[in-house]
Structures are given as structure tokens and as C-alpha cells.
Coordinates of C-alpha atoms and ligand atoms in Angstrom, one line a residue:
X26 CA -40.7 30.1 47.0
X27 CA -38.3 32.4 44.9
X28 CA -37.2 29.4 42.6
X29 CA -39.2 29.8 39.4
X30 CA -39.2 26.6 37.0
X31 CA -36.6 26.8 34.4
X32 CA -39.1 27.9 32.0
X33 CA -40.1 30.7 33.5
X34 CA -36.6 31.9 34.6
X35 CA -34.6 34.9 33.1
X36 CA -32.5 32.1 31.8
X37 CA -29.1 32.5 33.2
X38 CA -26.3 30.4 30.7
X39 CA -25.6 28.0 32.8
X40 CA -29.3 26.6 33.7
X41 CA -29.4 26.4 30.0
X42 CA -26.3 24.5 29.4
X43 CA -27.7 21.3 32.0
X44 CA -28.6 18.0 30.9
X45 CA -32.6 17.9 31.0
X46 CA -32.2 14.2 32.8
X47 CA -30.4 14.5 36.3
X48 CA -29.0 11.6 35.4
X49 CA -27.0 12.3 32.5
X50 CA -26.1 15.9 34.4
X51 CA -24.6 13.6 37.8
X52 CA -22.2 11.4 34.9
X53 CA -20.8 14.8 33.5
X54 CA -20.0 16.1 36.8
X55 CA -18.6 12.4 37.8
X56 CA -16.5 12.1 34.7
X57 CA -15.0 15.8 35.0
X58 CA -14.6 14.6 38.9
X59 CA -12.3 11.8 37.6
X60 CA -10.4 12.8 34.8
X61 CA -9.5 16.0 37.6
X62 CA -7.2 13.2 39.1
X63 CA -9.4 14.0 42.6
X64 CA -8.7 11.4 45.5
X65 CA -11.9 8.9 45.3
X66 CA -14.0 10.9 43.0
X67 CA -17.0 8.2 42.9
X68 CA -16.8 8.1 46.8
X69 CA -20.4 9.6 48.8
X70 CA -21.3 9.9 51.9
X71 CA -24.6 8.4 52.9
X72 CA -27.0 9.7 55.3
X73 CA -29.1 7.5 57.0
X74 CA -32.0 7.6 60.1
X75 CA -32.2 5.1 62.4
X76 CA -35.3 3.5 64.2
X77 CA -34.8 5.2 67.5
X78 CA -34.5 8.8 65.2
X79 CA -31.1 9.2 65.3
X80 CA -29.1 10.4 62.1
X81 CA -26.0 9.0 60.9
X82 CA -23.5 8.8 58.1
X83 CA -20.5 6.9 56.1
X84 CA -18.7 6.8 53.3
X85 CA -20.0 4.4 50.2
X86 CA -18.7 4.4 46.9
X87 CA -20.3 4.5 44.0
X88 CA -20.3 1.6 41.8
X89 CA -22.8 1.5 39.5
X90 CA -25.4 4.7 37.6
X91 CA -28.0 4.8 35.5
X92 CA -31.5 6.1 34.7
X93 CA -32.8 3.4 37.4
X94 CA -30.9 5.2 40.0
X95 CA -27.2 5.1 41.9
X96 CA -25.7 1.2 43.2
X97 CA -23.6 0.9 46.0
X98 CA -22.6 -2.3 48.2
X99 CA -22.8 -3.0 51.5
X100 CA -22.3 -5.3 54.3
X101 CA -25.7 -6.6 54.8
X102 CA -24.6 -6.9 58.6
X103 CA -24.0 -3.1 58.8
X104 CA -25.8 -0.6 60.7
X105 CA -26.7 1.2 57.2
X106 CA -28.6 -1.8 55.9
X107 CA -30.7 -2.0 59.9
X108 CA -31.8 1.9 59.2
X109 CA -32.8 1.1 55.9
X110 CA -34.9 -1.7 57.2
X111 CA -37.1 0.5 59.1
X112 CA -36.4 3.8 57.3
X113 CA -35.9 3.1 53.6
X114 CA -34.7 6.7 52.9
X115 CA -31.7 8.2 52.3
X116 CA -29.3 11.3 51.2
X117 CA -26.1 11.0 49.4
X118 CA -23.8 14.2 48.8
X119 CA -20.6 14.3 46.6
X120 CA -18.0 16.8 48.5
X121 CA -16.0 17.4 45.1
X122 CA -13.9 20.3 47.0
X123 CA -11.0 21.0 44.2
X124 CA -13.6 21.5 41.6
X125 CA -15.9 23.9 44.2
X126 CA -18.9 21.5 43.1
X127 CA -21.0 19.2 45.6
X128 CA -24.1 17.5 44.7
X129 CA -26.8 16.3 46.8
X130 CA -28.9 13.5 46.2
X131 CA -32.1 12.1 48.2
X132 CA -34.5 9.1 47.4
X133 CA -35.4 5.7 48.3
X134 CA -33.0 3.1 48.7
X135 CA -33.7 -0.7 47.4
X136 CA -32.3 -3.7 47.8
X137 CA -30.8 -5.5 44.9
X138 CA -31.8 -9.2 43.9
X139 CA -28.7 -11.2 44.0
X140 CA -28.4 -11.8 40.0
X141 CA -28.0 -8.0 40.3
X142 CA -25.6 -8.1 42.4
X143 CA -23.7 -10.8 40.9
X144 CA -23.4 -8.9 37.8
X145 CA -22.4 -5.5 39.3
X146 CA -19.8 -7.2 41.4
X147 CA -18.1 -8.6 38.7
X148 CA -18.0 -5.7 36.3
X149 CA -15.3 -3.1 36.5
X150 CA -17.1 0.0 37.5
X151 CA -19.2 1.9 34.3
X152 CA -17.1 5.1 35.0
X153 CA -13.5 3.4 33.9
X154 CA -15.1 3.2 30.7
X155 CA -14.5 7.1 30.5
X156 CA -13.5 8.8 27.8
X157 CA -9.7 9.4 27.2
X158 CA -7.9 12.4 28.2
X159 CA -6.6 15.3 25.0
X160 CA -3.6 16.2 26.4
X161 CA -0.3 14.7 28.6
X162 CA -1.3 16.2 31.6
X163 CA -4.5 14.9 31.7
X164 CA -3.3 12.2 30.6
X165 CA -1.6 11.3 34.3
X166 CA -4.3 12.4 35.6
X167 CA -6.7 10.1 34.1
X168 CA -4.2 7.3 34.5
X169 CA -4.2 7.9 38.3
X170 CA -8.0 7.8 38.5
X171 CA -8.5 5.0 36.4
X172 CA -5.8 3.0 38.8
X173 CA -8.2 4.4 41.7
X174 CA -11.2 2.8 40.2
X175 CA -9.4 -0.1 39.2
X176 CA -8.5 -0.8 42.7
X177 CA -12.3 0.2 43.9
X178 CA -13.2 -2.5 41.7
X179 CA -10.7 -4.9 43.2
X180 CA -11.5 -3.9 46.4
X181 CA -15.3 -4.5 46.0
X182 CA -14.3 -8.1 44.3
X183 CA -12.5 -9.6 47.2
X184 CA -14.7 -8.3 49.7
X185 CA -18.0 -10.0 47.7
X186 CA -15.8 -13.5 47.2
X187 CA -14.4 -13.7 50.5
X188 CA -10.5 -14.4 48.4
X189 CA -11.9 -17.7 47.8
X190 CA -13.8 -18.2 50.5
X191 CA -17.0 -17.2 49.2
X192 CA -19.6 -15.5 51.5
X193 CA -22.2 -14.0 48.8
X194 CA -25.4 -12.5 50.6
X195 CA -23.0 -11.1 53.3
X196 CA -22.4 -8.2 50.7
X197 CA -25.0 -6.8 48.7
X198 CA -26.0 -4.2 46.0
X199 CA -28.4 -1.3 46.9
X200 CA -29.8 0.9 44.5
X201 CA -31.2 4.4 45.5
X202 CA -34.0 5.7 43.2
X203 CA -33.2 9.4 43.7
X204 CA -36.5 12.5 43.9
X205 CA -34.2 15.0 44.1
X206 CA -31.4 16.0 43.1
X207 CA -29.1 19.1 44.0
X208 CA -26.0 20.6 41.8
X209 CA -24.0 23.5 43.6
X210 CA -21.2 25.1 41.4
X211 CA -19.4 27.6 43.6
X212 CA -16.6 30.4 41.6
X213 CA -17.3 33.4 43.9
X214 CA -20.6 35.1 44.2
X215 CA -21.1 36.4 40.5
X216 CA -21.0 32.2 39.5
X217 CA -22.2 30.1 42.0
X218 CA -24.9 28.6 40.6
X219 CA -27.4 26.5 42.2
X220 CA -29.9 24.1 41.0
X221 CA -32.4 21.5 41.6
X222 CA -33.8 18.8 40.0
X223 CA -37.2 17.1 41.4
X224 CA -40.0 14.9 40.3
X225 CA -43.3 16.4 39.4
X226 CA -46.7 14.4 39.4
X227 CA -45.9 12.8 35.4
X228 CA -42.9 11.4 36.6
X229 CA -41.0 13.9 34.3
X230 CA -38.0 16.1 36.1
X231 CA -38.4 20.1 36.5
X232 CA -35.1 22.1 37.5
X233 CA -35.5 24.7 39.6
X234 CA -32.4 27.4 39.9
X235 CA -32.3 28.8 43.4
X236 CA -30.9 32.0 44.3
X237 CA -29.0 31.5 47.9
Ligands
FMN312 C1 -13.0 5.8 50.8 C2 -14.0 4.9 51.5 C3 -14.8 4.1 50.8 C4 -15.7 3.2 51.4 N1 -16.6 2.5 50.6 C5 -17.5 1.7 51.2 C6 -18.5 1.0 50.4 O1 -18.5 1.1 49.2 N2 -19.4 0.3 51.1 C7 -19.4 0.2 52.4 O2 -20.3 -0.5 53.0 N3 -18.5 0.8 53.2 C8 -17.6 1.6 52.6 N4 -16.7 2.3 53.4 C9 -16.7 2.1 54.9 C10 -17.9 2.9 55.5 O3 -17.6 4.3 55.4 C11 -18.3 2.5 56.9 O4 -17.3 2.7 57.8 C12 -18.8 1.1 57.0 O5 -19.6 0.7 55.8 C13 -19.6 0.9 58.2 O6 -20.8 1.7 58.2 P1 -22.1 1.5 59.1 O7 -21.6 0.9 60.4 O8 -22.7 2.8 59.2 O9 -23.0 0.5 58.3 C14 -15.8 3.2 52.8 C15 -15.0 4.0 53.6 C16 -14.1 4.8 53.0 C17 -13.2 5.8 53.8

């Protein structure tokens, strides 16, 4: 109710500037979230429900995107991977505070098969292969994130081989294959702009702006 389909809106610049594929719109927010020099730019926090109806949530980060949907890893021990076990759904939300932006994701989370995972492990995460920076001072800043994901990608290494002692299937990939999608874009109350991106019945994506 009050969010008319972004054809039929008064079209406001900035719904007309976003990528039609939700996708495509998360990796321009994640690479302007990384070369901002921002303290674990790729890192979500992950809502989950648990059998008995309790909600909970943690930190993941964000290793992998594309069309298929967003990869994380986990510990397949964890609480998270129990709830998804009997409750397969799940929201993600990106606090990106110094650029007022936050996005807010919600779909069904899968587990990965283990060539997957393999192969996601030992890739460096897709968003080092980011563009590089115009000028000196982004420059530093884009050095300090690419040192953050370099270390994420470290990080996610020795946890998956153990240092040596190998423990594969303790760790594993999990992809969520998002319905919706929100972007928020705060900048005082002439700006903030707030739209959302859902399946309809062809499988195709409609945005939605909504006004509070
Ligand atoms: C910056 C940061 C990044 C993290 N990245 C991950 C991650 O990618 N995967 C993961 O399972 N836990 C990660 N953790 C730890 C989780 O937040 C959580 O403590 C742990 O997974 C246990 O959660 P659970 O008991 O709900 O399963 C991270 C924590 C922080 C603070």
C-alpha cells in the first residue's frame, strides 16, 4: 500500500539511476562500501529462527555474490546451521553507518556441495578484484580495504584447512537465494530514499520506492 511499481511512480532521480537486477545494485553499494576505507565493509549480520521460535543473530561475512545469490561460510557445528535445519530462512542487513546506507536482504538459505565450497574457499574474495581508486586519497583507502579482504580471505583459509590439519566438512559454504531486497539511502529528509526490490510471479524483479 502507498508504494506504487516503479513504472507507475512520479519518477524520483534516484529510482531511476538503480540497477534493474538487485544484484548488480548490492555490488555498487559493496564496492563504494570498500573503496570508503569502512571497517569490514563485506561483513552482515544474519538473522536466523530457531526450532523452539526464538530469533537470533551474528555476524557473517560475505564471501562470495552473484546472480545465484550471496555465499557465506560457517561452522557446520554452529547454532546458525541447527536453525537453518529446521527453518531454512533468513535475513541479512548491511549496517554501512559512514555512508548513511543499510541494506536488507531476506531469502532462503542453501547449503553448498562441497566442490562449491572447495572452490570458494580457495579464491580470494570476488570484491578484491575491485576497481582501482582515481586519486591518492582513495588510493589509502582502497589499500586498507583490500588488506581487510585480503586478511578475510586468509582468515576463511586457515579456518577451512585446519593450518594443516585438514578438517573439510566442519566448515562449509551457504548460499542465500534472496526474494527481497531492501536499499535505504539516508541524507536528511529531502534524500532519503527508500527502495525495494521483490520477486513477482515470472521470476523477474519489480522495485518498489516507499515513502517512510
Ligand atoms: C567481523 C566478524 C566476522 C565474522 N565472520 C564470520 C563468518 O564469516 N562466519 C561465521 O560462521 N562466523 C563469523 N563470525 C562469528 C559469528 O558472528 C558468530 O559469533 C559465530 O559464527 C557463532 O554463531 P552461532 O553460534 O550463532 O552459529 C564473525 C564475527 C565477526 C565479529
Amino acid at each position: 500500500m502507498g508504494t506504487p511499481p516503479l513504472d507507475d511512480s512520479e519518477g524520483s532521480q534516484a529510482i531511476l539511476q538503480l540497477a534493474s537486477c538487485p544484484f548488480s545494485q548490492l555490488k555498487i553499494w559493496l564496492h563504494q562500501a570498500i573503496v570508503s576505507g569502512m571497517k569490514y565493509p563485506t561483513a552482515m549480520t544474519l538473522a536466523t529462527l530457531a526450532v523452539d521460535g526464538t530469533l537470533d543473530q551474528r555476524i557473517v561475512l560475505l564471501k562470495h555474490l552473484d546472480t545465484a545469490g550471496l555465499v557465506f561460510f560457517a561452522s557446520d557445528n554452529s547454532k546458525k546451521v541447527r536453525d537453518f535445519s529446521s527453518h531454512p530462512f533468513v535475513s541479512v542487513h548491511f549496517p554501512w553507518h559512514t555512508l548513511d546506507r543499510q541494506v536488507r536482504i531476506s531469502g532462503k538459505v542453501y547449503k553448498l556441495d562441497p566442490a562449491l565450497t572447495t572452490q570458494y574457499f580457495i579464491t580470494k574474495p570476488d570484491f578484491e578484484k575491485t576497481t582501482a581508486p582515481a586519486s591518492e586519497m582513495e588510493e589509502e583507502t582502497f589499500n586498507s580495504s583490500r588488506h581487510f579482504l585480503l586478511k578475510q580471505f586468509h582468515m576463511m583459509q586457515s579456518k577451512f584447512y585446519g593450518g594443516g590439519d585438514r578438517r573439510a566438512g566442519q566448515w562449509s559454504g551457504y548460499r542465500i537465494v534472496p526474494d527481497r531486497f531492501e536499499y535505504w539511502q539516508g541524507g536528511g529528509a529531502q534524500l532519503r530514499e527508500r527502495f525495494v526490490y521483490q520477486t513477482v510471479e515470472s521470476g523477474a524483479w519489480e522495485i518498489l520506492q516507499l515513502s517512510d
